[in-house]
C-alpha cells in the first residue's frame, strides 16, 4: 500500500500541484518521472513518525525491564520516574494522531519538491494548526467519494439489470 501510494499518489498529486500552482498541464509520464526521482522521500515520509514511535516504545520497554526488579522497580523506579512514561505516552499519542495527515506528505513533496522530513513537518503543522479545516476537508472528501461510489454502483447494477431485461425480451424465448 505504501509503495502504491508513493508512486501513483505522488504522480497524481504532482499533476494536481503543477496544474494549481503554474496553471500548466503535465502528463502521467512526466509526473511519474518526477515521482521516481523522489521515490525515497515519498516512501520514507509516512515511516518517520512510525519509526519515532518505535524508538520511544523501545525506551519504554527498557523502562519496563527495570520495573520488573522487586521492590526497587515497584517503589523507587516507578515512584520517581513514572512521569517520564506519561510523557512518552503523550509524545506517542501526539505523533500517532498527527499521522492522519499522511496524505498531505505526498502533496508537499509533489508541490515543493522537498524531502521527506519537510513533508512530515508540514503535514503535522497543518493538522495541528488547522484541525477544523482538516476535519472539514476530510468530511467533504468522504461525502464526495461516497456519492461517486454510490453512482458507480448504481450505474453498474442498472447496466446489468437492463442488459438482462433486454435479452429476456427476445420473442419466443423461455422466460425464467
Tab-separated table of C-alpha atoms in Angstrom:
chain	number	residue	atom	x	y	z
A	1	UNK	CA	0.000	0.000	0.000
A	2	UNK	CA	2.783	2.387	0.887
A	3	UNK	CA	4.607	1.773	-2.395
A	4	UNK	CA	1.405	2.144	-4.415
A	5	UNK	CA	0.505	5.393	-2.669
A	6	UNK	CA	4.089	6.636	-3.025
A	7	UNK	CA	4.254	6.013	-6.768
A	8	UNK	CA	0.749	6.729	-8.020
A	9	UNK	CA	-0.275	9.101	-5.238
A	10	UNK	CA	2.911	11.055	-5.867
A	11	UNK	CA	2.218	11.199	-9.595
A	12	UNK	CA	-1.407	12.265	-9.114
A	13	UNK	CA	-0.503	14.937	-6.573
A	14	UNK	CA	2.274	16.188	-8.875
A	15	UNK	CA	-0.195	16.591	-11.742
A	16	UNK	CA	-2.568	18.489	-9.447
A	17	UNK	CA	0.215	20.619	-7.955
A	18	UNK	CA	1.534	21.744	-11.342
A	19	UNK	CA	-1.975	22.480	-12.572
A	20	UNK	CA	-2.890	24.520	-9.475
A	21	UNK	CA	0.390	26.383	-8.951
A	22	UNK	CA	1.533	27.008	-12.528
A	23	UNK	CA	-1.690	26.624	-14.462
A	24	UNK	CA	0.010	24.076	-16.710
A	25	UNK	CA	-0.902	20.508	-17.512
A	26	UNK	CA	1.654	17.734	-17.385
A	27	UNK	CA	1.252	14.156	-18.469
A	28	UNK	CA	1.360	10.979	-16.463
A	29	UNK	CA	4.792	10.056	-17.821
A	30	UNK	CA	6.362	13.341	-16.699
A	31	UNK	CA	4.737	13.153	-13.275
A	32	UNK	CA	5.925	9.559	-12.840
A	33	UNK	CA	9.493	10.648	-13.699
A	34	UNK	CA	9.271	13.368	-11.047
A	35	UNK	CA	7.951	10.851	-8.532
A	36	UNK	CA	10.568	8.205	-9.308
A	37	UNK	CA	13.365	10.744	-8.739
A	38	UNK	CA	11.966	11.334	-5.245
A	39	UNK	CA	10.565	7.877	-4.507
A	40	UNK	CA	12.631	7.503	-1.341
A	41	UNK	CA	11.123	10.698	0.061
A	42	UNK	CA	7.616	9.532	-0.813
A	43	UNK	CA	8.262	6.174	0.862
A	44	UNK	CA	10.040	7.446	3.973
A	45	UNK	CA	7.773	10.365	4.903
A	46	UNK	CA	4.983	8.271	6.475
A	47	UNK	CA	7.544	5.925	8.039
A	48	UNK	CA	9.378	8.630	10.031
A	49	UNK	CA	6.597	9.054	12.608
A	50	UNK	CA	6.200	5.287	12.944
A	51	UNK	CA	9.952	4.845	13.428
A	52	UNK	CA	9.907	7.600	16.061
A	53	UNK	CA	7.068	5.858	17.929
A	54	UNK	CA	9.017	2.601	17.722
A	55	UNK	CA	12.126	4.230	19.270
A	56	UNK	CA	10.019	5.674	22.108
A	57	UNK	CA	8.441	2.250	22.581
A	58	UNK	CA	11.876	0.627	22.880
A	59	UNK	CA	12.737	3.149	25.612
A	60	UNK	CA	9.502	2.315	27.423
A	61	UNK	CA	10.230	-1.416	27.168
A	62	UNK	CA	13.678	-0.846	28.691
A	63	UNK	CA	12.000	1.105	31.483
A	64	UNK	CA	9.695	-1.880	31.969
A	65	UNK	CA	12.651	-4.251	32.324
A	66	UNK	CA	13.921	-2.266	35.316
A	67	UNK	CA	10.332	-2.059	36.559
A	68	UNK	CA	10.407	-5.850	36.986
A	69	UNK	CA	13.099	-5.713	39.707
A	70	UNK	CA	11.333	-6.464	43.001
A	71	UNK	CA	10.919	-3.559	45.441
A	72	UNK	CA	13.363	-1.265	43.587
A	73	UNK	CA	11.359	-1.399	40.352
A	74	UNK	CA	7.974	-1.018	42.009
A	75	UNK	CA	8.684	1.549	44.651
A	76	UNK	CA	11.778	3.531	43.705
A	77	UNK	CA	11.916	3.310	39.902
A	78	UNK	CA	8.197	3.715	39.207
A	79	UNK	CA	7.658	6.129	42.079
A	80	UNK	CA	10.307	8.558	40.902
A	81	UNK	CA	10.262	8.154	37.141
A	82	UNK	CA	6.727	7.155	36.118
A	83	UNK	CA	6.116	10.717	34.934
A	84	UNK	CA	8.624	10.013	32.138
A	85	UNK	CA	6.429	7.174	30.888
A	86	UNK	CA	3.435	9.508	30.906
A	87	UNK	CA	5.372	11.985	28.781
A	88	UNK	CA	6.394	9.167	26.426
A	89	UNK	CA	2.766	8.137	26.121
A	90	UNK	CA	1.766	11.725	25.330
A	91	UNK	CA	4.521	12.020	22.715
A	92	UNK	CA	3.376	8.775	21.090
A	93	UNK	CA	-0.262	9.933	21.111
A	94	UNK	CA	0.587	13.279	19.505
A	95	UNK	CA	2.717	11.525	16.894
A	96	UNK	CA	0.089	8.937	16.000
A	97	UNK	CA	-2.819	11.399	15.910
A	98	UNK	CA	-0.806	13.719	13.666
A	99	UNK	CA	-0.279	10.835	11.289
A	100	UNK	CA	-3.821	11.320	9.969
A	101	UNK	CA	-2.244	13.989	7.775
A	102	UNK	CA	-0.098	11.469	5.902
A	103	UNK	CA	-1.763	12.177	2.522
A	104	UNK	CA	-0.517	15.749	2.825
A	105	UNK	CA	3.036	14.418	2.875
A	106	UNK	CA	2.840	13.323	-0.765
A	107	UNK	CA	1.230	16.607	-1.729
A	108	UNK	CA	4.047	18.528	-0.033
A	109	UNK	CA	6.756	16.594	-1.845
A	110	UNK	CA	4.904	16.969	-5.160
A	111	UNK	CA	4.359	20.693	-4.735
A	112	UNK	CA	7.614	21.800	-3.160
A	113	UNK	CA	9.938	19.067	-4.393
A	114	UNK	CA	11.250	18.761	-0.831
A	115	UNK	CA	12.490	15.835	1.205
A	116	UNK	CA	10.519	13.536	3.468
A	117	UNK	CA	11.326	15.394	6.697
A	118	UNK	CA	9.883	18.634	5.311
A	119	UNK	CA	6.790	16.717	4.225
A	120	UNK	CA	6.326	15.309	7.737
A	121	UNK	CA	6.698	18.676	9.456
A	122	UNK	CA	4.334	20.450	7.067
A	123	UNK	CA	1.624	17.803	7.311
A	124	UNK	CA	1.824	17.761	11.109
A	125	UNK	CA	1.757	21.546	11.326
A	126	UNK	CA	-1.340	21.685	9.126
A	127	UNK	CA	-3.157	19.010	11.120
A	128	UNK	CA	-2.353	20.629	14.480
A	129	UNK	CA	-2.611	24.297	13.482
A	130	UNK	CA	-5.799	23.993	11.419
A	131	UNK	CA	-7.579	20.901	12.699
A	132	UNK	CA	-11.095	22.074	11.817
A	133	UNK	CA	-10.068	22.755	8.227
A	134	UNK	CA	-8.539	19.312	8.016
A	135	UNK	CA	-11.654	17.670	9.501
A	136	UNK	CA	-13.940	19.628	7.156
A	137	UNK	CA	-11.911	18.770	4.056
A	138	UNK	CA	-11.809	15.117	5.120
A	139	UNK	CA	-15.582	15.027	5.575
A	140	UNK	CA	-16.132	16.661	2.180
A	141	UNK	CA	-13.792	14.150	0.539
A	142	UNK	CA	-15.567	11.233	2.240
A	143	UNK	CA	-19.001	12.534	1.200
A	144	UNK	CA	-17.839	13.128	-2.375
A	145	UNK	CA	-16.277	9.657	-2.507
A	146	UNK	CA	-19.460	8.077	-1.120
A	147	UNK	CA	-21.559	9.818	-3.772
A	148	UNK	CA	-19.218	8.616	-6.526
A	149	UNK	CA	-19.175	5.050	-5.206
A	150	UNK	CA	-22.971	5.084	-4.985
A	151	UNK	CA	-23.265	6.433	-8.538
A	152	UNK	CA	-20.826	3.866	-9.953
A	153	UNK	CA	-22.581	1.043	-8.091
A	154	UNK	CA	-25.975	2.270	-9.241
A	155	UNK	CA	-24.913	2.613	-12.872
A	156	UNK	CA	-23.225	-0.793	-12.994
A	157	UNK	CA	-26.221	-2.504	-11.339
A	158	UNK	CA	-28.612	-0.728	-13.699
A	159	UNK	CA	-26.443	-1.733	-16.655
A	160	UNK	CA	-26.532	-5.401	-15.680
A	161	UNK	CA	-30.280	-5.249	-14.989
A	162	UNK	CA	-31.081	-3.567	-18.304
A	163	UNK	CA	-28.846	-5.980	-20.237
A	164	UNK	CA	-30.607	-8.931	-18.661
A	165	UNK	CA	-34.018	-7.337	-19.244
A	166	UNK	CA	-33.228	-6.547	-22.888
A	167	UNK	CA	-32.116	-10.115	-23.604
A	168	UNK	CA	-35.128	-11.552	-21.797
A	169	UNK	CA	-37.446	-9.643	-24.164
A	170	UNK	CA	-36.364	-11.809	-27.089
A	171	UNK	CA	-39.506	-13.181	-28.799
A	172	UNK	CA	-40.252	-16.863	-28.320
A	173	UNK	CA	-37.627	-17.276	-25.572
A	174	UNK	CA	-38.299	-19.183	-22.408
A	175	UNK	CA	-38.730	-16.611	-19.655
A	176	UNK	CA	-37.333	-17.609	-16.332
